Amino acid sequence: MRALAVTALVLFTIACGSKKDPPAAGSAEPPKGSTEPPKADPGSAAAGTGSAPGSAAAGSGSADVGSAAGSDAGSGSAIAAGSGSADTGFNFDKLTHDQKMDFMKKQVVPKMKPMFQKFDAKEFANFGCKTCHGKDPAKTKYEMPSKDVPALDFAALKAGKQKPEMAKWMSDVVKPEMAKLLNEPEYSDTNPKGFGCTHCHTVKK
């Protein structure tokens, strides 16, 4: 009888020893031998979810900014570089004939036409290439200054005797805007090589 009790006790001890503790709550480890994939810890999952969209947003934003910057920088230079906001290295004189034509059509005319027509709608009703380049721009190869544009008499201008209102408007509005479009400094006493009146007008002798 005693031997039977000892045997039962031994078997009970072996059975208890072979049992495995259940995994702790929240543990990511599955029981050994299980084919079930590890379960993500809720805390980790939340952190991962938060960080993934954050990274994606940052990556996407960086990509957009990068591509936009690259696209703008490389897009040519011939068309948009004359915005004049800063020195972009744009040089109108170094453009090909076709690039100059494209720049004039897409940048200069759309900007200057409404300005001229606002000043005098009747006189500049047909604002275009001929307004600044003369009667036959193709024949003169768009040479500037044009002999067909009124010659300037600086003595008369100084005395206020040559269309003073237009002269002031040209000096205050047209000259700085064209300098900006061409990415050039304006003419001044300290910078006589800047963009000024004689770029478009001949001088009366």
PDB file of C-alpha atoms in Angstrom:
ATOM      1  CA  MET A   1       0.000   0.000   0.000  1.00  0.00           C
ATOM      2  CA  ARG A   2       2.804   2.312   0.938  1.00  0.00           C
ATOM      3  CA  ALA A   3       4.624   1.429  -2.301  1.00  0.00           C
ATOM      4  CA  LEU A   4       1.485   2.291  -4.275  1.00  0.00           C
ATOM      5  CA  ALA A   5       1.264   5.703  -2.564  1.00  0.00           C
ATOM      6  CA  VAL A   6       4.922   6.438  -3.355  1.00  0.00           C
ATOM      7  CA  THR A   7       4.413   5.449  -6.977  1.00  0.00           C
ATOM      8  CA  ALA A   8       1.380   7.751  -7.273  1.00  0.00           C
ATOM      9  CA  LEU A   9       3.337  10.631  -5.734  1.00  0.00           C
ATOM     10  CA  VAL A  10       6.205  10.151  -8.215  1.00  0.00           C
ATOM     11  CA  LEU A  11       3.840  10.090 -11.193  1.00  0.00           C
ATOM     12  CA  PHE A  12       2.095  13.264  -9.934  1.00  0.00           C
ATOM     13  CA  THR A  13       5.424  15.042  -9.534  1.00  0.00           C
ATOM     14  CA  ILE A  14       6.507  14.110 -13.090  1.00  0.00           C
ATOM     15  CA  ALA A  15       3.182  15.247 -14.555  1.00  0.00           C
ATOM     16  CA  CYS A  16       3.363  18.618 -12.788  1.00  0.00           C
ATOM     17  CA  GLY A  17       6.958  19.155 -13.833  1.00  0.00           C
ATOM     18  CA  SER A  18       6.138  18.582 -17.530  1.00  0.00           C
ATOM     19  CA  LYS A  19       3.503  21.390 -17.583  1.00  0.00           C
ATOM     20  CA  LYS A  20       4.679  24.775 -19.014  1.00  0.00           C
ATOM     21  CA  ASP A  21       3.741  28.064 -17.542  1.00  0.00           C
ATOM     22  CA  PRO A  22       1.289  29.912 -19.793  1.00  0.00           C
ATOM     23  CA  PRO A  23       2.800  32.951 -21.522  1.00  0.00           C
ATOM     24  CA  ALA A  24       2.417  36.187 -19.610  1.00  0.00           C
ATOM     25  CA  ALA A  25      -0.298  38.562 -20.737  1.00  0.00           C
ATOM     26  CA  GLY A  26       0.927  40.912 -23.397  1.00  0.00           C
ATOM     27  CA  SER A  27       3.886  38.693 -24.266  1.00  0.00           C
ATOM     28  CA  ALA A  28       4.791  38.582 -27.915  1.00  0.00           C
ATOM     29  CA  GLU A  29       6.226  35.089 -27.653  1.00  0.00           C
ATOM     30  CA  PRO A  30       3.897  32.261 -28.809  1.00  0.00           C
ATOM     31  CA  PRO A  31       4.189  28.864 -27.136  1.00  0.00           C
ATOM     32  CA  LYS A  32       7.101  26.871 -28.487  1.00  0.00           C
ATOM     33  CA  GLY A  33       6.148  24.605 -31.337  1.00  0.00           C
ATOM     34  CA  SER A  34       3.223  26.859 -32.285  1.00  0.00           C
ATOM     35  CA  THR A  35       2.818  27.863 -35.961  1.00  0.00           C
ATOM     36  CA  GLU A  36       1.085  31.097 -35.002  1.00  0.00           C
ATOM     37  CA  PRO A  37       3.136  34.228 -35.792  1.00  0.00           C
ATOM     38  CA  PRO A  38       4.243  36.347 -32.837  1.00  0.00           C
ATOM     39  CA  LYS A  39       1.608  38.813 -31.723  1.00  0.00           C
ATOM     40  CA  ALA A  40       2.670  42.410 -31.654  1.00  0.00           C
ATOM     41  CA  ASP A  41       2.604  44.119 -28.319  1.00  0.00           C
ATOM     42  CA  PRO A  42      -0.199  46.727 -28.335  1.00  0.00           C
ATOM     43  CA  GLY A  43       2.191  49.391 -27.078  1.00  0.00           C
ATOM     44  CA  SER A  44       4.712  48.619 -29.796  1.00  0.00           C
ATOM     45  CA  ALA A  45       2.018  48.503 -32.456  1.00  0.00           C
ATOM     46  CA  ALA A  46       0.772  51.931 -31.464  1.00  0.00           C
ATOM     47  CA  ALA A  47       4.256  53.332 -31.561  1.00  0.00           C
ATOM     48  CA  GLY A  48       4.885  51.709 -34.920  1.00  0.00           C
ATOM     49  CA  THR A  49       1.668  53.034 -36.349  1.00  0.00           C
ATOM     50  CA  GLY A  50       2.475  56.502 -35.183  1.00  0.00           C
ATOM     51  CA  SER A  51       5.971  56.435 -36.510  1.00  0.00           C
ATOM     52  CA  ALA A  52       5.196  54.904 -39.887  1.00  0.00           C
ATOM     53  CA  PRO A  53       2.781  57.589 -41.044  1.00  0.00           C
ATOM     54  CA  GLY A  54       5.124  60.205 -39.631  1.00  0.00           C
ATOM     55  CA  SER A  55       8.000  58.844 -41.646  1.00  0.00           C
ATOM     56  CA  ALA A  56       5.872  58.465 -44.739  1.00  0.00           C
ATOM     57  CA  ALA A  57       4.652  62.014 -44.437  1.00  0.00           C
ATOM     58  CA  ALA A  58       8.140  63.308 -43.915  1.00  0.00           C
ATOM     59  CA  GLY A  59       9.491  61.241 -46.774  1.00  0.00           C
ATOM     60  CA  SER A  60       6.690  62.245 -49.051  1.00  0.00           C
ATOM     61  CA  GLY A  61       7.088  65.887 -48.139  1.00  0.00           C
ATOM     62  CA  SER A  62      10.805  65.748 -48.687  1.00  0.00           C
ATOM     63  CA  ALA A  63      10.315  64.051 -52.024  1.00  0.00           C
ATOM     64  CA  ASP A  64       7.801  66.646 -53.116  1.00  0.00           C
ATOM     65  CA  VAL A  65       9.992  69.509 -52.048  1.00  0.00           C
ATOM     66  CA  GLY A  66      13.045  67.892 -53.564  1.00  0.00           C
ATOM     67  CA  SER A  67      11.397  67.163 -56.865  1.00  0.00           C
ATOM     68  CA  ALA A  68       9.755  70.518 -57.016  1.00  0.00           C
ATOM     69  CA  ALA A  69      13.031  72.253 -56.277  1.00  0.00           C
ATOM     70  CA  GLY A  70      14.871  70.121 -58.790  1.00  0.00           C
ATOM     71  CA  SER A  71      12.200  70.654 -61.381  1.00  0.00           C
ATOM     72  CA  ASP A  72      12.165  74.398 -60.897  1.00  0.00           C
ATOM     73  CA  ALA A  73      15.901  74.666 -60.916  1.00  0.00           C
ATOM     74  CA  GLY A  74      16.264  72.618 -64.049  1.00  0.00           C
ATOM     75  CA  SER A  75      13.184  73.824 -65.857  1.00  0.00           C
ATOM     76  CA  GLY A  76      14.787  76.254 -67.596  1.00  0.00           C
ATOM     77  CA  SER A  77      16.264  78.654 -67.028  1.00  0.00           C
ATOM     78  CA  ALA A  78      15.407  80.567 -70.136  1.00  0.00           C
ATOM     79  CA  ILE A  79      11.812  81.057 -69.219  1.00  0.00           C
ATOM     80  CA  ALA A  80      11.469  81.483 -65.506  1.00  0.00           C
ATOM     81  CA  ALA A  81      14.875  82.636 -64.476  1.00  0.00           C
ATOM     82  CA  GLY A  82      14.146  86.248 -65.207  1.00  0.00           C
ATOM     83  CA  SER A  83      11.890  86.581 -62.194  1.00  0.00           C
ATOM     84  CA  GLY A  84      14.442  88.954 -60.753  1.00  0.00           C
ATOM     85  CA  SER A  85      13.907  87.963 -57.130  1.00  0.00           C
ATOM     86  CA  ALA A  86      17.613  87.239 -56.782  1.00  0.00           C
ATOM     87  CA  ASP A  87      20.629  86.728 -58.974  1.00  0.00           C
ATOM     88  CA  THR A  88      19.870  83.382 -60.585  1.00  0.00           C
ATOM     89  CA  GLY A  89      22.675  83.510 -63.107  1.00  0.00           C
ATOM     90  CA  PHE A  90      20.127  84.189 -65.862  1.00  0.00           C
ATOM     91  CA  ASN A  91      21.665  86.162 -68.732  1.00  0.00           C
ATOM     92  CA  PHE A  92      19.318  87.208 -71.522  1.00  0.00           C
ATOM     93  CA  ASP A  93      22.188  88.034 -73.866  1.00  0.00           C
ATOM     94  CA  LYS A  94      23.429  84.449 -73.750  1.00  0.00           C
ATOM     95  CA  LEU A  95      20.130  82.928 -74.877  1.00  0.00           C
ATOM     96  CA  THR A  96      19.625  81.643 -78.393  1.00  0.00           C
ATOM     97  CA  HIS A  97      17.287  83.554 -80.702  1.00  0.00           C
ATOM     98  CA  ASP A  98      14.479  81.048 -80.104  1.00  0.00           C
ATOM     99  CA  GLN A  99      14.963  81.207 -76.340  1.00  0.00           C
ATOM    100  CA  LYS A 100      14.818  84.996 -76.434  1.00  0.00           C
ATOM    101  CA  MET A 101      11.596  84.889 -78.452  1.00  0.00           C
ATOM    102  CA  ASP A 102      10.105  82.398 -76.008  1.00  0.00           C
ATOM    103  CA  PHE A 103      11.141  84.494 -73.023  1.00  0.00           C
ATOM    104  CA  MET A 104       9.651  87.646 -74.532  1.00  0.00           C
ATOM    105  CA  LYS A 105       6.348  85.937 -75.357  1.00  0.00           C
ATOM    106  CA  LYS A 106       5.960  84.148 -72.030  1.00  0.00           C
ATOM    107  CA  GLN A 107       7.521  86.592 -69.581  1.00  0.00           C
ATOM    108  CA  VAL A 108       7.912  90.113 -70.925  1.00  0.00           C
ATOM    109  CA  VAL A 109       4.749  90.699 -72.975  1.00  0.00           C
ATOM    110  CA  PRO A 110       2.306  89.243 -70.382  1.00  0.00           C
ATOM    111  CA  LYS A 111       3.889  91.422 -67.702  1.00  0.00           C
ATOM    112  CA  MET A 112       4.408  94.663 -69.606  1.00  0.00           C
ATOM    113  CA  LYS A 113       1.304  94.760 -71.812  1.00  0.00           C
ATOM    114  CA  PRO A 114      -1.211  95.385 -68.994  1.00  0.00           C
ATOM    115  CA  MET A 115       1.124  97.957 -67.457  1.00  0.00           C
ATOM    116  CA  PHE A 116       1.387  99.936 -70.694  1.00  0.00           C
ATOM    117  CA  GLN A 117      -2.331  99.674 -71.388  1.00  0.00           C
ATOM    118  CA  LYS A 118      -3.143 100.807 -67.875  1.00  0.00           C
ATOM    119  CA  PHE A 119      -1.039 103.901 -68.436  1.00  0.00           C
ATOM    120  CA  ASP A 120      -2.560 104.696 -71.846  1.00  0.00           C
ATOM    121  CA  ALA A 121      -5.127 102.227 -73.169  1.00  0.00           C
ATOM    122  CA  LYS A 122      -5.526 104.046 -76.480  1.00  0.00           C
ATOM    123  CA  GLU A 123      -1.866 104.534 -77.397  1.00  0.00           C
ATOM    124  CA  PHE A 124      -0.889 101.013 -76.374  1.00  0.00           C
ATOM    125  CA  ALA A 125      -4.043  99.197 -77.486  1.00  0.00           C
ATOM    126  CA  ASN A 126      -1.971  97.011 -79.829  1.00  0.00           C
ATOM    127  CA  PHE A 127       0.986  96.479 -77.518  1.00  0.00           C
ATOM    128  CA  GLY A 128       3.351  93.851 -78.868  1.00  0.00           C
ATOM    129  CA  CYS A 129       6.801  93.328 -80.355  1.00  0.00           C
ATOM    130  CA  LYS A 130       6.553  96.446 -82.536  1.00  0.00           C
ATOM    131  CA  THR A 131       5.931  98.677 -79.516  1.00  0.00           C
ATOM    132  CA  CYS A 132       9.550  98.394 -78.437  1.00  0.00           C
ATOM    133  CA  HIS A 133      11.306  96.799 -81.406  1.00  0.00           C
ATOM    134  CA  GLY A 134       9.999  99.042 -84.186  1.00  0.00           C
ATOM    135  CA  LYS A 135       7.878  98.676 -87.299  1.00  0.00           C
ATOM    136  CA  ASP A 136       9.599  95.587 -88.686  1.00  0.00           C
ATOM    137  CA  PRO A 137      11.281  93.669 -85.856  1.00  0.00           C
ATOM    138  CA  ALA A 138      12.104  90.648 -88.015  1.00  0.00           C
ATOM    139  CA  LYS A 139      13.907  92.819 -90.565  1.00  0.00           C
ATOM    140  CA  THR A 140      16.015  94.549 -87.909  1.00  0.00           C
ATOM    141  CA  LYS A 141      16.493  91.259 -86.068  1.00  0.00           C
ATOM    142  CA  TYR A 142      14.916  92.830 -82.990  1.00  0.00           C
ATOM    143  CA  GLU A 143      17.871  95.175 -82.634  1.00  0.00           C
ATOM    144  CA  MET A 144      17.760  97.443 -79.604  1.00  0.00           C
ATOM    145  CA  PRO A 145      17.570 100.354 -79.136  1.00  0.00           C
ATOM    146  CA  SER A 146      15.090 100.811 -81.953  1.00  0.00           C
ATOM    147  CA  LYS A 147      15.185 103.866 -84.199  1.00  0.00           C
ATOM    148  CA  ASP A 148      11.389 103.713 -84.406  1.00  0.00           C
ATOM    149  CA  VAL A 149      10.973 104.336 -80.674  1.00  0.00           C
ATOM    150  CA  PRO A 150      10.980 108.070 -79.786  1.00  0.00           C
ATOM    151  CA  ALA A 151      14.526 109.361 -79.267  1.00  0.00           C
ATOM    152  CA  LEU A 152      15.240 110.901 -75.882  1.00  0.00           C
ATOM    153  CA  ASP A 153      16.414 114.447 -75.318  1.00  0.00           C
ATOM    154  CA  PHE A 154      17.909 114.341 -71.843  1.00  0.00           C
ATOM    155  CA  ALA A 155      18.114 118.122 -71.556  1.00  0.00           C
ATOM    156  CA  ALA A 156      14.403 118.364 -72.342  1.00  0.00           C
ATOM    157  CA  LEU A 157      13.629 115.495 -69.988  1.00  0.00           C
ATOM    158  CA  LYS A 158      15.520 117.160 -67.189  1.00  0.00           C
ATOM    159  CA  ALA A 159      13.629 120.385 -67.806  1.00  0.00           C
ATOM    160  CA  GLY A 160      10.325 118.472 -67.831  1.00  0.00           C
ATOM    161  CA  LYS A 161       9.642 119.364 -71.463  1.00  0.00           C
ATOM    162  CA  GLN A 162       9.491 115.901 -73.070  1.00  0.00           C
ATOM    163  CA  LYS A 163       6.339 114.122 -71.999  1.00  0.00           C
ATOM    164  CA  PRO A 164       7.083 114.521 -68.273  1.00  0.00           C
ATOM    165  CA  GLU A 165       4.246 112.261 -67.117  1.00  0.00           C
ATOM    166  CA  MET A 166       5.337 109.404 -69.363  1.00  0.00           C
ATOM    167  CA  ALA A 167       8.997 109.985 -68.530  1.00  0.00           C
ATOM    168  CA  LYS A 168       8.254 109.663 -64.811  1.00  0.00           C
ATOM    169  CA  TRP A 169       6.165 106.534 -65.371  1.00  0.00           C
ATOM    170  CA  MET A 170       8.905 104.978 -67.495  1.00  0.00           C
ATOM    171  CA  SER A 171      11.485 105.756 -64.820  1.00  0.00           C
ATOM    172  CA  ASP A 172       9.393 104.638 -61.849  1.00  0.00           C
ATOM    173  CA  VAL A 173       7.547 101.647 -63.325  1.00  0.00           C
ATOM    174  CA  VAL A 174       8.843 100.365 -66.666  1.00  0.00           C
ATOM    175  CA  LYS A 175      12.587 100.577 -66.047  1.00  0.00           C
ATOM    176  CA  PRO A 176      12.618  98.725 -62.699  1.00  0.00           C
ATOM    177  CA  GLU A 177      10.186  96.070 -63.934  1.00  0.00           C
ATOM    178  CA  MET A 178      12.198  95.344 -67.076  1.00  0.00           C
ATOM    179  CA  ALA A 179      15.413  95.237 -65.049  1.00  0.00           C
ATOM    180  CA  LYS A 180      13.777  92.667 -62.780  1.00  0.00           C
ATOM    181  CA  LEU A 181      12.552  90.550 -65.692  1.00  0.00           C
ATOM    182  CA  LEU A 182      15.999  90.562 -67.284  1.00  0.00           C
ATOM    183  CA  ASN A 183      17.682  89.899 -63.954  1.00  0.00           C
ATOM    184  CA  GLU A 184      19.804  93.023 -64.306  1.00  0.00           C
ATOM    185  CA  PRO A 185      20.510  95.888 -61.924  1.00  0.00           C
ATOM    186  CA  GLU A 186      18.869  99.211 -62.755  1.00  0.00           C
ATOM    187  CA  TYR A 187      20.775 102.091 -64.257  1.00  0.00           C
ATOM    188  CA  SER A 188      21.845 104.696 -61.733  1.00  0.00           C
ATOM    189  CA  ASP A 189      24.545 107.327 -61.373  1.00  0.00           C
ATOM    190  CA  THR A 190      26.596 104.823 -59.415  1.00  0.00           C
ATOM    191  CA  ASN A 191      25.833 101.964 -61.824  1.00  0.00           C
ATOM    192  CA  PRO A 192      25.791 103.395 -65.364  1.00  0.00           C
ATOM    193  CA  LYS A 193      25.953  99.897 -66.871  1.00  0.00           C
ATOM    194  CA  GLY A 194      22.609  98.882 -65.380  1.00  0.00           C
ATOM    195  CA  PHE A 195      19.385  98.563 -67.374  1.00  0.00           C
ATOM    196  CA  GLY A 196      18.086 102.004 -68.321  1.00  0.00           C
ATOM    197  CA  CYS A 197      16.422 104.259 -70.890  1.00  0.00           C
ATOM    198  CA  THR A 198      19.022 103.798 -73.632  1.00  0.00           C
ATOM    199  CA  HIS A 199      18.441 100.051 -73.756  1.00  0.00           C
ATOM    200  CA  CYS A 200      15.215 100.792 -75.647  1.00  0.00           C
ATOM    201  CA  HIS A 201      15.578 104.428 -76.788  1.00  0.00           C
ATOM    202  CA  THR A 202      18.142 106.152 -78.950  1.00  0.00           C
ATOM    203  CA  VAL A 203      19.423 109.530 -77.764  1.00  0.00           C
ATOM    204  CA  LYS A 204      18.561 112.684 -79.651  1.00  0.00           C
ATOM    205  CA  LYS A 205      21.685 114.458 -80.890  1.00  0.00           C
TER     206      LYS A 205
END
